[in-house]
Tab-separated table of C-alpha atoms in Angstrom:
chain	number	residue	atom	x	y	z
A	1	MET	CA	-154.220	-247.282	-38.039
A	2	ASP	CA	-157.172	-244.961	-37.431
A	3	ASN	CA	-156.053	-244.416	-33.846
A	4	ASN	CA	-152.567	-243.413	-34.986
A	5	VAL	CA	-153.971	-240.883	-37.450
A	6	LEU	CA	-156.253	-239.434	-34.793
A	7	LEU	CA	-153.341	-239.179	-32.362
A	8	ILE	CA	-151.217	-237.349	-34.940
A	9	VAL	CA	-154.053	-234.897	-35.651
A	10	VAL	CA	-154.488	-234.200	-31.935
A	11	LEU	CA	-150.759	-233.620	-31.503
A	12	CYS	CA	-150.681	-231.231	-34.479
A	13	LEU	CA	-153.587	-229.251	-33.064
A	14	ALA	CA	-151.864	-229.095	-29.695
A	15	VAL	CA	-148.676	-227.773	-31.295
A	16	ILE	CA	-150.618	-225.143	-33.245
A	17	LEU	CA	-152.437	-223.981	-30.111
A	18	ALA	CA	-149.153	-223.807	-28.214
A	19	VAL	CA	-147.576	-221.664	-30.943
A	20	MET	CA	-150.596	-219.346	-30.982
A	21	ALA	CA	-150.498	-218.996	-27.212
A	22	PHE	CA	-146.779	-218.227	-27.291
A	23	ASN	CA	-147.311	-215.573	-29.993
A	24	MET	CA	-150.089	-213.972	-27.955
A	25	TYR	CA	-147.781	-213.889	-24.941
A	26	GLN	CA	-145.013	-212.239	-26.988
A	27	GLU	CA	-147.509	-209.709	-28.377
A	28	HIS	CA	-148.678	-208.875	-24.855
A	29	GLN	CA	-145.113	-208.405	-23.634
A	30	TYR	CA	-144.279	-206.191	-26.625
A	31	ARG	CA	-147.310	-203.974	-26.109
A	32	LYS	CA	-146.551	-203.710	-22.406
A	33	LYS	CA	-142.972	-202.622	-23.114
A	34	MET	CA	-144.021	-200.078	-25.726
A	35	ARG	CA	-146.712	-198.622	-23.463
A	36	GLU	CA	-144.052	-198.039	-20.816
A	37	GLN	CA	-141.989	-196.117	-23.379
A	38	PHE	CA	-144.919	-194.177	-24.816
A	39	GLY	CA	-146.205	-193.325	-21.384
A	40	HIS	CA	-143.410	-190.702	-21.233
A	41	SER	CA	-143.825	-189.244	-24.692
A	42	ASP	CA	-146.186	-186.674	-26.156
A	43	GLN	CA	-149.841	-187.230	-25.492
A	44	ASP	CA	-151.802	-187.526	-28.698
A	45	ALA	CA	-153.485	-184.181	-29.325
A	46	LEU	CA	-156.682	-185.885	-30.537
A	47	LEU	CA	-157.040	-189.260	-28.849
A	48	GLY	CA	-155.588	-188.544	-25.420
A	49	SER	CA	-157.721	-187.815	-22.416
A	50	LYS	CA	-156.361	-184.295	-22.176
A	51	THR	CA	-154.696	-181.924	-24.615
A	52	GLU	CA	-151.753	-179.987	-23.232
A	53	SER	CA	-150.050	-176.963	-24.713
A	54	VAL	CA	-146.397	-176.236	-25.331
A	55	ARG	CA	-146.028	-172.756	-23.891
A	56	ASP	CA	-142.780	-172.684	-21.978
A	57	GLY	CA	-140.486	-172.932	-24.986
A	58	LYS	CA	-138.998	-176.316	-24.044
A	59	LYS	CA	-138.755	-178.496	-27.113
A	60	HIS	CA	-137.538	-181.722	-25.549
A	61	GLY	CA	-137.209	-182.817	-21.956
A	62	LYS	CA	-134.718	-185.154	-20.394
A	63	GLN	CA	-135.123	-188.874	-20.769
A	64	ASN	CA	-138.405	-190.173	-19.349
A	65	GLU	CA	-139.891	-186.666	-19.159
A	66	PRO	CA	-142.856	-185.551	-21.297
A	67	LEU	CA	-142.220	-183.305	-24.258
A	68	LYS	CA	-145.102	-181.010	-23.330
A	69	VAL	CA	-145.127	-178.890	-20.204
A	70	ARG	CA	-148.113	-177.090	-18.746
A	71	ARG	CA	-147.945	-173.351	-19.049
A	72	GLU	CA	-147.272	-171.173	-16.059
A	73	HIS	CA	-149.977	-169.616	-13.921
A	74	ASP	CA	-151.397	-166.364	-15.289
A	75	LEU	CA	-151.041	-163.768	-12.540
A	76	SER	CA	-152.935	-161.162	-14.539
A	77	GLN	CA	-156.245	-162.635	-13.392
A	78	SER	CA	-155.357	-162.254	-9.714
A	79	GLU	CA	-156.494	-159.315	-7.647
A	80	PRO	CA	-155.121	-156.045	-9.096
A	81	VAL	CA	-151.978	-154.844	-7.390
A	82	ALA	CA	-151.297	-151.299	-6.378
A	83	ALA	CA	-149.978	-149.155	-9.195
A	84	VAL	CA	-146.253	-148.528	-9.152
A	85	PRO	CA	-145.640	-144.768	-8.874
A	86	LEU	CA	-143.905	-143.496	-11.975
A	87	ARG	CA	-142.604	-140.263	-10.504
A	88	GLN	CA	-141.551	-139.476	-6.935
A	89	GLU	CA	-142.286	-135.767	-7.290
A	90	PRO	CA	-145.315	-133.474	-7.459
A	91	PRO	CA	-147.527	-134.380	-10.414
A	92	VAL	CA	-147.045	-132.463	-13.638
A	93	PRO	CA	-149.747	-131.640	-16.185
A	94	SER	CA	-150.501	-134.685	-18.298
A	95	GLU	CA	-152.065	-135.119	-21.690
A	96	THR	CA	-153.906	-138.106	-23.055
A	97	ALA	CA	-152.118	-139.645	-26.031
A	98	ALA	CA	-154.118	-140.735	-29.042
A	99	ALA	CA	-154.899	-144.424	-29.245
A	100	ALA	CA	-152.904	-146.424	-31.752
A	101	GLN	CA	-155.111	-147.483	-34.634
A	102	MET	CA	-155.004	-151.196	-35.397
A	103	PRO	CA	-155.635	-152.444	-38.948
A	104	GLN	CA	-159.367	-152.892	-39.500
A	105	GLU	CA	-159.162	-156.614	-40.149
A	106	GLN	CA	-156.990	-157.390	-37.104
A	107	ALA	CA	-159.018	-155.181	-34.790
A	108	ALA	CA	-162.199	-156.910	-35.904
A	109	ALA	CA	-160.627	-160.307	-35.402
A	110	ALA	CA	-159.161	-159.568	-31.976
A	111	ALA	CA	-162.217	-157.864	-30.582
A	112	GLY	CA	-164.641	-160.699	-31.159
A	113	LEU	CA	-162.899	-162.747	-28.534
A	114	PHE	CA	-163.976	-160.425	-25.726
A	115	ASP	CA	-167.442	-161.989	-25.660
A	116	THR	CA	-165.923	-165.357	-24.747
A	117	PRO	CA	-166.163	-165.972	-20.966
A	118	ASN	CA	-162.812	-166.290	-19.246
A	119	THR	CA	-163.549	-169.609	-17.533
A	120	ALA	CA	-162.076	-173.050	-17.328
A	121	GLY	CA	-164.539	-174.124	-19.994
A	122	ASP	CA	-162.493	-172.294	-22.614
A	123	ALA	CA	-159.448	-174.415	-21.891
A	124	ALA	CA	-160.685	-177.605	-23.556
A	125	PRO	CA	-162.051	-176.864	-27.038
A	126	ALA	CA	-159.271	-179.024	-28.460
A	127	GLU	CA	-161.124	-182.222	-27.581
A	128	ALA	CA	-164.485	-180.875	-28.648
A	129	VAL	CA	-163.282	-180.409	-32.209
A	130	LEU	CA	-163.540	-184.129	-32.858
A	131	GLN	CA	-166.827	-184.519	-31.030
A	132	THR	CA	-168.813	-181.873	-32.905
A	133	ALA	CA	-169.338	-180.760	-36.463
A	134	SER	CA	-166.303	-179.366	-38.236
A	135	GLY	CA	-167.676	-175.819	-38.101
A	136	ALA	CA	-168.348	-175.797	-34.368
A	137	ALA	CA	-165.009	-174.226	-33.462
A	138	GLU	CA	-165.518	-171.360	-35.871
A	139	ALA	CA	-169.074	-170.719	-34.679
A	140	ALA	CA	-167.868	-170.204	-31.108
A	141	PHE	CA	-166.476	-166.765	-31.897
A	142	THR	CA	-168.155	-163.590	-33.052
A	143	PHE	CA	-165.713	-160.931	-34.176
A	144	GLU	CA	-166.527	-157.288	-33.484
A	145	THR	CA	-164.519	-154.089	-33.519
A	146	VAL	CA	-163.254	-152.478	-30.306
A	147	PRO	CA	-160.871	-149.553	-29.822
A	148	ALA	CA	-157.147	-150.072	-29.344
A	149	PRO	CA	-155.628	-149.516	-25.878
A	150	VAL	CA	-155.262	-145.917	-24.764
A	151	HIS	CA	-152.389	-144.381	-22.849
A	152	SER	CA	-152.509	-144.411	-19.087
A	153	GLN	CA	-150.466	-141.261	-18.807
A	154	THR	CA	-148.252	-138.822	-20.606
A	155	VAL	CA	-145.462	-137.139	-18.652
A	156	LYS	CA	-143.668	-134.009	-19.854
A	157	ARG	CA	-140.773	-132.852	-17.722
A	158	GLY	CA	-140.691	-129.106	-17.336
A	159	LYS	CA	-141.711	-126.930	-20.273
A	160	GLN	CA	-139.220	-128.285	-22.785
A	161	LYS	CA	-140.370	-128.937	-26.322
A	162	LEU	CA	-140.162	-132.558	-27.335
A	163	LEU	CA	-138.604	-133.592	-30.637
A	164	LEU	CA	-141.366	-136.114	-31.328
A	165	ASP	CA	-145.029	-135.771	-30.536
A	166	LEU	CA	-146.068	-138.595	-28.214
A	167	ASP	CA	-149.441	-138.897	-29.925
A	168	ASP	CA	-147.762	-139.284	-33.318
A	169	MET	CA	-145.386	-141.885	-31.895
A	170	ALA	CA	-148.359	-143.945	-30.746
A	171	LYS	CA	-149.653	-144.011	-34.328
A	172	GLN	CA	-146.448	-145.494	-35.714
A	173	GLU	CA	-146.839	-148.980	-37.195
A	174	LEU	CA	-143.470	-150.647	-36.733
A	175	PRO	CA	-142.641	-154.218	-37.823
A	176	TRP	CA	-141.179	-155.127	-34.426
A	177	PHE	CA	-144.310	-154.449	-32.391
A	178	ASP	CA	-147.987	-155.357	-32.339
A	179	PRO	CA	-149.980	-153.193	-29.881
A	180	ARG	CA	-152.280	-156.142	-29.112
A	181	PHE	CA	-149.447	-158.357	-27.866
A	182	ASP	CA	-146.729	-155.826	-26.932
A	183	TYR	CA	-147.129	-153.361	-24.067
A	184	LEU	CA	-145.593	-150.125	-25.379
A	185	ALA	CA	-143.813	-147.187	-23.765
A	186	TYR	CA	-143.033	-144.036	-25.779
A	187	VAL	CA	-140.009	-141.881	-24.910
A	188	SER	CA	-139.550	-138.526	-26.676
A	189	LEU	CA	-136.310	-136.572	-26.171
A	190	SER	CA	-136.021	-132.812	-25.812
A	191	GLU	CA	-132.696	-132.779	-27.674
A	192	PRO	CA	-130.847	-135.310	-29.863
A	193	GLN	CA	-128.859	-137.816	-27.849
A	194	GLU	CA	-126.695	-140.850	-28.397
A	195	LEU	CA	-127.739	-144.105	-26.794
A	196	HIS	CA	-124.713	-144.906	-24.663
A	197	ALA	CA	-126.124	-148.152	-23.253
A	198	LEU	CA	-129.306	-150.167	-23.576
A	199	PRO	CA	-131.539	-149.870	-20.508
A	200	ARG	CA	-131.570	-152.868	-18.209
A	201	LEU	CA	-135.196	-153.805	-17.761
A	202	SER	CA	-135.635	-156.691	-15.356
A	203	GLY	CA	-138.448	-159.214	-15.731
A	204	ARG	CA	-139.332	-162.571	-17.248
A	205	HIS	CA	-140.675	-161.174	-20.525
A	206	ARG	CA	-138.695	-160.138	-23.604
A	207	PHE	CA	-138.536	-156.526	-24.757
A	208	GLN	CA	-137.238	-154.595	-27.759
A	209	ILE	CA	-136.271	-150.942	-28.239
A	210	ALA	CA	-136.743	-149.076	-31.497
A	211	GLY	CA	-135.227	-145.630	-31.996
A	212	CYS	CA	-135.993	-142.754	-34.358
A	213	THR	CA	-132.823	-141.268	-35.862
A	214	MET	CA	-132.379	-137.649	-36.937
A	215	ASP	CA	-133.523	-138.470	-40.484
A	216	ASN	CA	-136.842	-139.753	-39.055
A	217	ARG	CA	-136.005	-143.400	-39.719
A	218	TRP	CA	-137.017	-146.048	-37.198
A	219	GLN	CA	-134.597	-148.873	-36.423
A	220	ILE	CA	-133.713	-151.253	-33.610
A	221	ALA	CA	-131.848	-148.994	-31.190
A	222	GLU	CA	-128.195	-149.786	-30.571
A	223	PRO	CA	-125.479	-147.916	-28.652
A	224	ILE	CA	-123.515	-146.826	-31.735
A	225	PRO	CA	-121.254	-143.747	-31.487
A	226	SER	CA	-122.331	-140.698	-33.538
A	227	VAL	CA	-125.857	-142.077	-34.048
A	228	TYR	CA	-128.294	-139.609	-32.496
A	229	TYR	CA	-131.900	-140.386	-31.650
A	230	GLN	CA	-135.019	-138.242	-31.255
A	231	GLY	CA	-136.999	-140.804	-29.296
A	232	PHE	CA	-137.588	-144.448	-28.501
A	233	ILE	CA	-140.432	-146.951	-28.410
A	234	ILE	CA	-139.953	-149.783	-25.925
A	235	GLY	CA	-142.139	-152.854	-26.348
A	236	LEU	CA	-142.600	-155.559	-23.725
A	237	GLN	CA	-143.857	-158.812	-25.272
A	238	ALA	CA	-146.726	-159.619	-22.934
A	239	VAL	CA	-147.907	-162.825	-24.674
A	240	SER	CA	-145.568	-165.806	-25.009
A	241	ARG	CA	-145.244	-169.473	-24.122
A	242	SER	CA	-144.495	-168.326	-20.572
A	243	GLY	CA	-148.069	-167.075	-20.327
A	244	LEU	CA	-149.627	-163.613	-20.180
A	245	ALA	CA	-147.774	-160.845	-18.360
A	246	SER	CA	-149.503	-159.865	-15.135
A	247	MET	CA	-150.668	-156.385	-14.207
A	248	GLN	CA	-147.740	-156.120	-11.813
A	249	ASP	CA	-145.309	-157.101	-14.602
A	250	LEU	CA	-146.633	-154.297	-16.792
A	251	GLU	CA	-146.603	-151.711	-14.020
A	252	ASN	CA	-143.037	-152.636	-13.099
A	253	PHE	CA	-142.081	-152.252	-16.740
A	254	GLY	CA	-143.761	-148.831	-16.780
A	255	ALA	CA	-141.751	-147.763	-13.744
A	256	GLN	CA	-138.512	-148.883	-15.405
A	257	ALA	CA	-139.429	-147.053	-18.620
A	258	ASN	CA	-140.131	-143.946	-16.556
A	259	ALA	CA	-136.699	-144.190	-14.908
A	260	PHE	CA	-135.129	-144.480	-18.371
A	261	ALA	CA	-137.032	-141.375	-19.542
A	262	GLU	CA	-136.017	-139.428	-16.428
A	263	LYS	CA	-132.378	-140.240	-17.064
A	264	LEU	CA	-132.696	-138.750	-20.564
A	265	ASP	CA	-134.862	-135.820	-19.389
A	266	ALA	CA	-137.486	-137.006	-21.871
A	267	GLY	CA	-141.256	-137.146	-22.125
A	268	LEU	CA	-143.008	-140.461	-21.533
A	269	GLY	CA	-146.224	-142.067	-22.755
A	270	LEU	CA	-147.518	-145.400	-21.447
A	271	THR	CA	-150.357	-147.612	-22.631
A	272	ASP	CA	-153.162	-148.079	-20.109
A	273	VAL	CA	-152.537	-151.383	-18.323
A	274	ALA	CA	-156.162	-152.405	-17.765
A	275	ALA	CA	-157.194	-151.569	-21.332
A	276	PHE	CA	-154.217	-153.480	-22.712
A	277	LEU	CA	-154.999	-156.593	-20.646
A	278	ASP	CA	-158.641	-156.487	-21.754
A	279	ILE	CA	-157.411	-156.975	-25.317
A	280	ALA	CA	-154.405	-159.221	-24.651
A	281	ARG	CA	-156.088	-161.706	-22.303
A	282	PRO	CA	-158.539	-163.285	-24.807
A	283	LEU	CA	-155.813	-163.297	-27.449
A	284	ASP	CA	-153.544	-165.157	-25.041
A	285	GLU	CA	-156.312	-167.707	-24.501
A	286	VAL	CA	-156.437	-168.360	-28.241
A	287	CYS	CA	-152.642	-168.700	-28.338
A	288	ALA	CA	-152.739	-171.198	-25.471
A	289	ARG	CA	-155.404	-173.226	-27.258
A	290	VAL	CA	-153.601	-173.475	-30.597
A	291	ASP	CA	-150.125	-174.007	-29.125
A	292	GLN	CA	-150.008	-177.772	-29.605
A	293	THR	CA	-147.821	-180.386	-31.252
A	294	ILE	CA	-149.137	-183.368	-33.206
A	295	ALA	CA	-146.999	-186.500	-32.738
A	296	ILE	CA	-147.030	-189.561	-34.999
A	297	HIS	CA	-144.932	-192.512	-33.876
A	298	LEU	CA	-143.034	-194.957	-36.085
A	299	VAL	CA	-142.170	-198.157	-34.207
A	300	SER	CA	-140.746	-201.572	-35.031
A	301	ARG	CA	-140.933	-205.011	-33.433
A	302	THR	CA	-137.189	-205.293	-33.969
A	303	ASP	CA	-134.413	-202.778	-33.533
A	304	VAL	CA	-133.429	-200.340	-36.299
A	305	SER	CA	-129.759	-199.405	-36.407
A	306	GLY	CA	-128.999	-195.762	-35.741
A	307	THR	CA	-126.855	-195.604	-38.871
A	308	GLU	CA	-129.743	-196.778	-41.053
A	309	LEU	CA	-132.183	-194.443	-39.311
A	310	ARG	CA	-129.933	-191.424	-39.814
A	311	ALA	CA	-129.286	-192.283	-43.463
A	312	SER	CA	-133.017	-192.514	-44.213
A	313	LEU	CA	-133.770	-189.207	-42.499
A	314	GLU	CA	-130.931	-187.371	-44.238
A	315	ARG	CA	-132.024	-188.703	-47.646
A	316	LEU	CA	-135.345	-186.929	-47.063
A	317	GLY	CA	-133.621	-183.667	-46.094
A	318	PHE	CA	-133.620	-183.895	-42.286
A	319	GLU	CA	-130.590	-182.550	-40.433
A	320	LEU	CA	-129.338	-183.451	-36.960
A	321	GLY	CA	-129.601	-180.369	-34.739
A	322	HIS	CA	-127.697	-179.300	-31.646
A	323	ASP	CA	-130.812	-179.970	-29.556
A	324	GLY	CA	-130.585	-183.716	-30.179
A	325	ALA	CA	-133.415	-183.865	-32.729
A	326	PHE	CA	-133.613	-184.089	-36.507
A	327	HIS	CA	-135.238	-181.119	-38.269
A	328	LEU	CA	-136.449	-180.658	-41.829
A	329	PRO	CA	-135.579	-177.049	-42.786
A	330	ASN	CA	-137.904	-174.847	-44.809
A	331	GLU	CA	-136.815	-172.484	-47.581
A	332	GLN	CA	-135.457	-170.036	-44.986
A	333	GLY	CA	-133.462	-172.759	-43.228
A	334	GLU	CA	-135.779	-172.832	-40.207
A	335	PRO	CA	-137.241	-176.090	-38.784
A	336	LEU	CA	-140.468	-177.228	-40.443
A	337	PHE	CA	-140.933	-180.759	-39.045
A	338	SER	CA	-138.953	-182.532	-36.317
A	339	VAL	CA	-138.025	-186.107	-35.419
A	340	VAL	CA	-137.238	-187.149	-31.824
A	341	SER	CA	-136.624	-190.488	-30.135
A	342	ILE	CA	-139.652	-192.172	-28.606
A	343	ASP	CA	-138.171	-191.931	-25.100
A	344	ASN	CA	-137.104	-188.271	-25.527
A	345	SER	CA	-133.407	-189.126	-25.333
A	346	ALA	CA	-131.193	-186.981	-27.546
A	347	PHE	CA	-129.873	-188.173	-30.881
A	348	THR	CA	-126.103	-187.735	-31.140
A	349	ALA	CA	-123.641	-188.738	-33.840
A	350	GLY	CA	-121.934	-191.152	-31.457
A	351	LEU	CA	-125.126	-192.866	-30.296
A	352	LEU	CA	-126.529	-193.127	-33.820
A	353	ALA	CA	-123.350	-194.865	-34.945
A	354	SER	CA	-123.281	-197.359	-32.082
A	355	GLN	CA	-126.794	-198.232	-30.966
A	356	ALA	CA	-130.164	-199.314	-32.317
A	357	TYR	CA	-133.624	-197.793	-31.805
A	358	ARG	CA	-137.135	-199.173	-31.561
A	359	GLY	CA	-138.480	-196.199	-33.488
A	360	PHE	CA	-139.025	-192.450	-33.302
A	361	SER	CA	-141.706	-189.740	-33.290
A	362	MET	CA	-142.446	-187.133	-35.960
A	363	LEU	CA	-143.644	-183.771	-34.614
A	364	PHE	CA	-145.925	-181.228	-36.288
A	365	ASP	CA	-145.777	-177.939	-34.313
A	366	ILE	CA	-149.088	-176.281	-35.258
A	367	PRO	CA	-148.153	-172.577	-34.702
A	368	HIS	CA	-144.791	-172.876	-36.484
A	369	VAL	CA	-145.931	-174.736	-39.602
A	370	PRO	CA	-147.437	-172.698	-42.480
A	371	ALA	CA	-151.200	-173.072	-42.729
A	372	GLY	CA	-152.823	-175.258	-45.333
A	373	GLU	CA	-153.734	-178.838	-46.098
A	374	LYS	CA	-150.768	-179.105	-48.463
A	375	THR	CA	-148.266	-178.795	-45.605
A	376	PHE	CA	-149.992	-181.445	-43.503
A	377	ASN	CA	-150.126	-183.803	-46.493
A	378	ARG	CA	-146.379	-183.349	-46.938
A	379	PHE	CA	-145.868	-184.251	-43.281
A	380	MET	CA	-147.848	-187.467	-43.719
A	381	ASP	CA	-146.078	-188.325	-46.983
A	382	LEU	CA	-142.721	-188.142	-45.202
A	383	ALA	CA	-144.008	-190.362	-42.393
A	384	VAL	CA	-145.254	-192.962	-44.882
A	385	ARG	CA	-141.960	-192.956	-46.804
A	386	LEU	CA	-139.933	-193.445	-43.623
A	387	SER	CA	-142.283	-196.205	-42.524
A	388	SER	CA	-141.796	-197.988	-45.840
A	389	GLU	CA	-138.009	-197.574	-45.972
A	390	LEU	CA	-137.349	-198.724	-42.404
A	391	GLY	CA	-140.165	-201.261	-42.073
A	392	LEU	CA	-141.877	-199.361	-39.247
A	393	ASP	CA	-145.523	-199.226	-38.160
A	394	LEU	CA	-147.359	-195.883	-37.942
A	395	VAL	CA	-149.187	-195.753	-34.603
A	396	ASN	CA	-150.696	-193.275	-32.168
A	397	ASP	CA	-150.108	-193.100	-28.423
A	398	LYS	CA	-152.480	-196.034	-27.888
A	399	LEU	CA	-150.319	-198.196	-30.180
A	400	GLU	CA	-153.184	-198.302	-32.656
A	401	GLU	CA	-152.371	-198.299	-36.337
A	402	LEU	CA	-153.316	-195.049	-38.030
A	403	SER	CA	-156.567	-195.306	-39.941
A	404	THR	CA	-157.798	-193.135	-42.782
A	405	GLU	CA	-160.524	-191.718	-40.540
A	406	TRP	CA	-157.978	-190.849	-37.842
A	407	LEU	CA	-155.863	-188.952	-40.345
A	408	LYS	CA	-158.914	-187.042	-41.587
A	409	ASP	CA	-159.758	-186.055	-38.010
A	410	VAL	CA	-156.198	-184.883	-37.386
A	411	ARG	CA	-156.176	-182.880	-40.612
A	412	ARG	CA	-159.449	-181.143	-39.706
A	413	TYR	CA	-158.155	-180.446	-36.210
A	414	VAL	CA	-154.885	-178.895	-37.415
A	415	LEU	CA	-156.619	-176.727	-40.011
A	416	ALA	CA	-159.174	-175.541	-37.429
A	417	ARG	CA	-156.445	-174.460	-34.997
A	418	GLN	CA	-154.507	-172.647	-37.703
A	419	ASP	CA	-157.710	-170.953	-38.847
A	420	GLU	CA	-158.170	-169.625	-35.300
A	421	MET	CA	-154.701	-168.097	-35.507
A	422	GLN	CA	-155.444	-166.403	-38.813
A	423	LYS	CA	-158.674	-164.919	-37.459
A	424	ILE	CA	-156.687	-162.928	-34.884
A	425	GLY	CA	-154.107	-161.821	-37.447
A	426	VAL	CA	-151.381	-164.334	-36.545
A	427	SER	CA	-150.150	-166.248	-39.578
A	428	PRO	CA	-148.904	-169.775	-38.714
A	429	GLY	CA	-145.182	-169.931	-39.347
A	430	GLY	CA	-144.986	-166.130	-39.712
A	431	ASP	CA	-142.737	-163.696	-37.856
A	432	LEU	CA	-145.375	-162.828	-35.244
A	433	ALA	CA	-146.117	-166.512	-34.612
A	434	LYS	CA	-142.410	-167.184	-34.127
A	435	ARG	CA	-142.295	-164.448	-31.481
A	436	LEU	CA	-145.429	-165.556	-29.649
A	437	PHE	CA	-144.628	-169.277	-29.673
A	438	SER	CA	-140.915	-169.248	-28.906
C-alpha cells in the first residue's frame, strides 16, 4: 500500500513538472513572437539603447518599418558655398537695414544656446535625463541676450522712392513669421501693384508671403484682383523636421527673392545669412532633441477582435483617421494622442471588421501635446482604461510591465523636454510648434 501511494505521488509530481515545463515553453514562444513584432515598432524613448527623433514629418511607415526616421543631414555645417549674386549689373548704393528686435524673453532664451558646443555630444541628452538628477538638463544651458540677425544687403533700384521703408518693414512683428526660425526677405514697391501670381520659389523648405495693402494692413498675400500692395515680406521656414536649411538654400532663396523684386521694380532687403544661421543652428539642435514620441504598448496573449478594439477606442473619443491611425482630438479638433497597430499596419474599417489584433501602441508626440503634468496623466489614464476594458497588458519595448518608477521617469523626461521648448519661446502644441514639427 505504501508503495502505491509513493508511486502516485511521484506520478503527480511528474505531471506538475511537465505542465510547468510546457507553460515555460509557451511563454518563451510568445515572447519570441512579440519581440519580432516589437522589433519593428517605435524604440522606447527612455529604455532603448538610442533615442531617435521624428523630424521628417512621416507619422507611420509601411508594415515592418519603424515609425521614427532619422533626420536628414544638415548641410549648413558644411564648408560655406560661394554667395549667389543677387544682381547681374553694376552695384548700386546699399543701406544697412535695422535689425529686427526680438521680444526680450525670447531673445534671452534663444541666445543662451550659443554657448553650447555644436558637437556630437549634444545629440544624446535624451538618455542622460534618466541617468542624472532631474535638474541636470536645465543646468546645461545658460541663457544670455544676443542681437537679432542683421540684413546682408539692401538694394534700391534707381532713385525711386519706396512706399515702405525697408528698415521699418524689418521691425514688423507678424504672426506668420519668427525671425529666429524664418529667413526673411523684404520687398518694397515704388508704386502700388496687384499681385498677379505668387512667385514660384523652388526648394525643399516651406515659405509664406505676407503683403501690406494700401490701408497699411498686413495679410497673407494672394493674387486677388483690385487688391493693391505696397510691399511684401517673404519668409522661408529654415527649421523643420527636414532639418536646418543650409547656407546654399538660403542664398538660393535670396536670389529668387531678388528676381521677384526686380520683376516688380522694387527695393529689396535680405537678412544676413551667416548671422541668421548663428541663431538658428542651436535652436534647431534643441528642436531635434525634443522632437520625440513616447510609445506605450498594450498587448494580449490572445487576439482582440477589431470590432471590439474600435468600439473601445471610440467610446473614449478616438476617431479613425485617413492615415490609418486612431486620433483623440483636442478642443480645436486637432490630434492630441494617437493609436497605431503594433506592426505599423494601417487600421481600416474593413480590416477592423474582419480581423483580430494582438494589441496596439499609444503615442505621445512631445512637441504637439500641450505642456504640463496634467496632459501626461490624462494620456496614462486612457491607457489604463483601455487596458482594463480589453484585458491587455501595458508593456514597454522590452515587453516589461510598466512599473510606477518607470512612469515617474517618463513623466520627468517629457516635462523636461517640453520645458526646453518653452525656454526658447516655443510652446508645446502651439502654432509655432505645429509649424516647426510638421
